[in-house]
Amino acid sequence: MKVAAMEMGKRTKGNPTWELVKFPKQTGNKECGVYRMKFMKHLMEDPLMSTKYKLKELGEAGTYEDEELNDICLELVEYILDFINQGE
């Protein structure tokens, strides 16, 4: 982090403070990629809400429901189909 800051011409003060983050637990063994997509989407959805608050909120959720995971899969399929159709 110090090297990156120096390359951007910024000074760093001390060492970063790391926090232990809780996030939704995956219940099965086949949904790993879907869980990651849902997690990333949740973090990116509201740019005005702090990442720290979003991570706390996700940790309190415990796990994603099947319906939430299915929604992510459907969004991905729609995105891929739109991408394919644009090439035609």
C-alpha positions as a printed Julia matrix, in Angstrom:
88×3 Matrix{Float64}:
   0.0     0.0     0.0
   2.88    2.32    0.73
   4.41    1.67   -2.7
   1.08    2.37   -4.43
   0.67    5.6    -2.48
   4.21    6.71   -3.36
   3.58    5.99   -7.05
   0.5     8.22   -6.89
   2.54   10.93   -5.17
   0.75   10.63   -1.84
   2.17   10.31    1.64
   1.07    7.62    4.04
   0.71    7.99    7.77
   1.38    4.84    9.74
   0.05    1.42    8.92
  -3.46    0.62    7.7
  -6.05   -0.55   10.2
  -7.47   -3.94    9.23
 -10.91   -5.05   10.33
 -12.35   -8.54   10.49
 -15.34   -8.6     8.15
 -18.25  -11.01    8.38
 -20.13  -11.83    5.21
 -22.93  -14.19    4.16
 -22.02  -17.84    4.51
 -22.36  -20.19    1.57
 -24.5   -23.18    2.54
 -23.86  -25.45   -0.45
 -20.74  -26.36   -2.38
 -21.73  -25.35   -5.92
 -22.73  -21.69   -5.52
 -19.31  -20.14   -4.91
 -19.24  -17.96   -8.05
 -22.87  -16.94   -7.58
 -22.18  -15.97   -3.97
 -19.26  -13.83   -5.08
 -21.34  -12.1    -7.77
 -24.14  -11.35   -5.29
 -21.63  -10.07   -2.74
 -19.94   -7.79   -5.29
 -23.27   -6.52   -6.62
 -24.42   -5.65   -3.11
 -21.22   -3.71   -2.47
 -21.57   -1.76   -5.72
 -25.33   -1.03   -5.67
 -25.48    2.16   -3.58
 -22.38    4.32   -4.08
 -23.47    6.74   -1.34
 -23.58    4.07    1.37
 -20.21    3.37    2.93
 -18.54    0.04    2.22
 -18.01   -0.44    5.96
 -21.77   -0.17    6.58
 -22.55   -2.52    3.67
 -20.17   -5.15    5.01
 -21.75   -4.89    8.46
 -25.2    -5.22    6.9
 -24.12   -8.27    4.89
 -22.65   -9.93    7.96
 -25.95   -9.54    9.78
 -27.79  -11.17    6.85
 -26.18  -14.52    7.64
 -26.66  -16.08    4.22
 -28.29  -15.36    0.87
 -31.67  -16.89    0.13
 -32.07  -19.19   -2.89
 -34.26  -16.58   -4.59
 -31.49  -13.96   -4.31
 -28.99  -16.37   -5.87
 -31.43  -17.27   -8.66
 -31.89  -13.55   -9.4
 -28.13  -13.14   -9.86
 -28.02  -16.14  -12.22
 -30.9   -14.7   -14.28
 -29.17  -11.3   -14.48
 -26.01  -12.97  -15.73
 -27.91  -14.95  -18.38
 -29.69  -11.78  -19.55
 -26.37   -9.93  -19.76
 -24.77  -12.71  -21.79
 -27.77  -12.96  -24.15
 -27.74   -9.17  -24.68
 -24.02   -9.34  -25.42
 -24.53  -12.16  -27.94
 -27.46  -10.39  -29.61
 -25.43   -7.19  -30.02
 -22.94   -9.14  -32.15
 -25.6   -10.22  -34.64
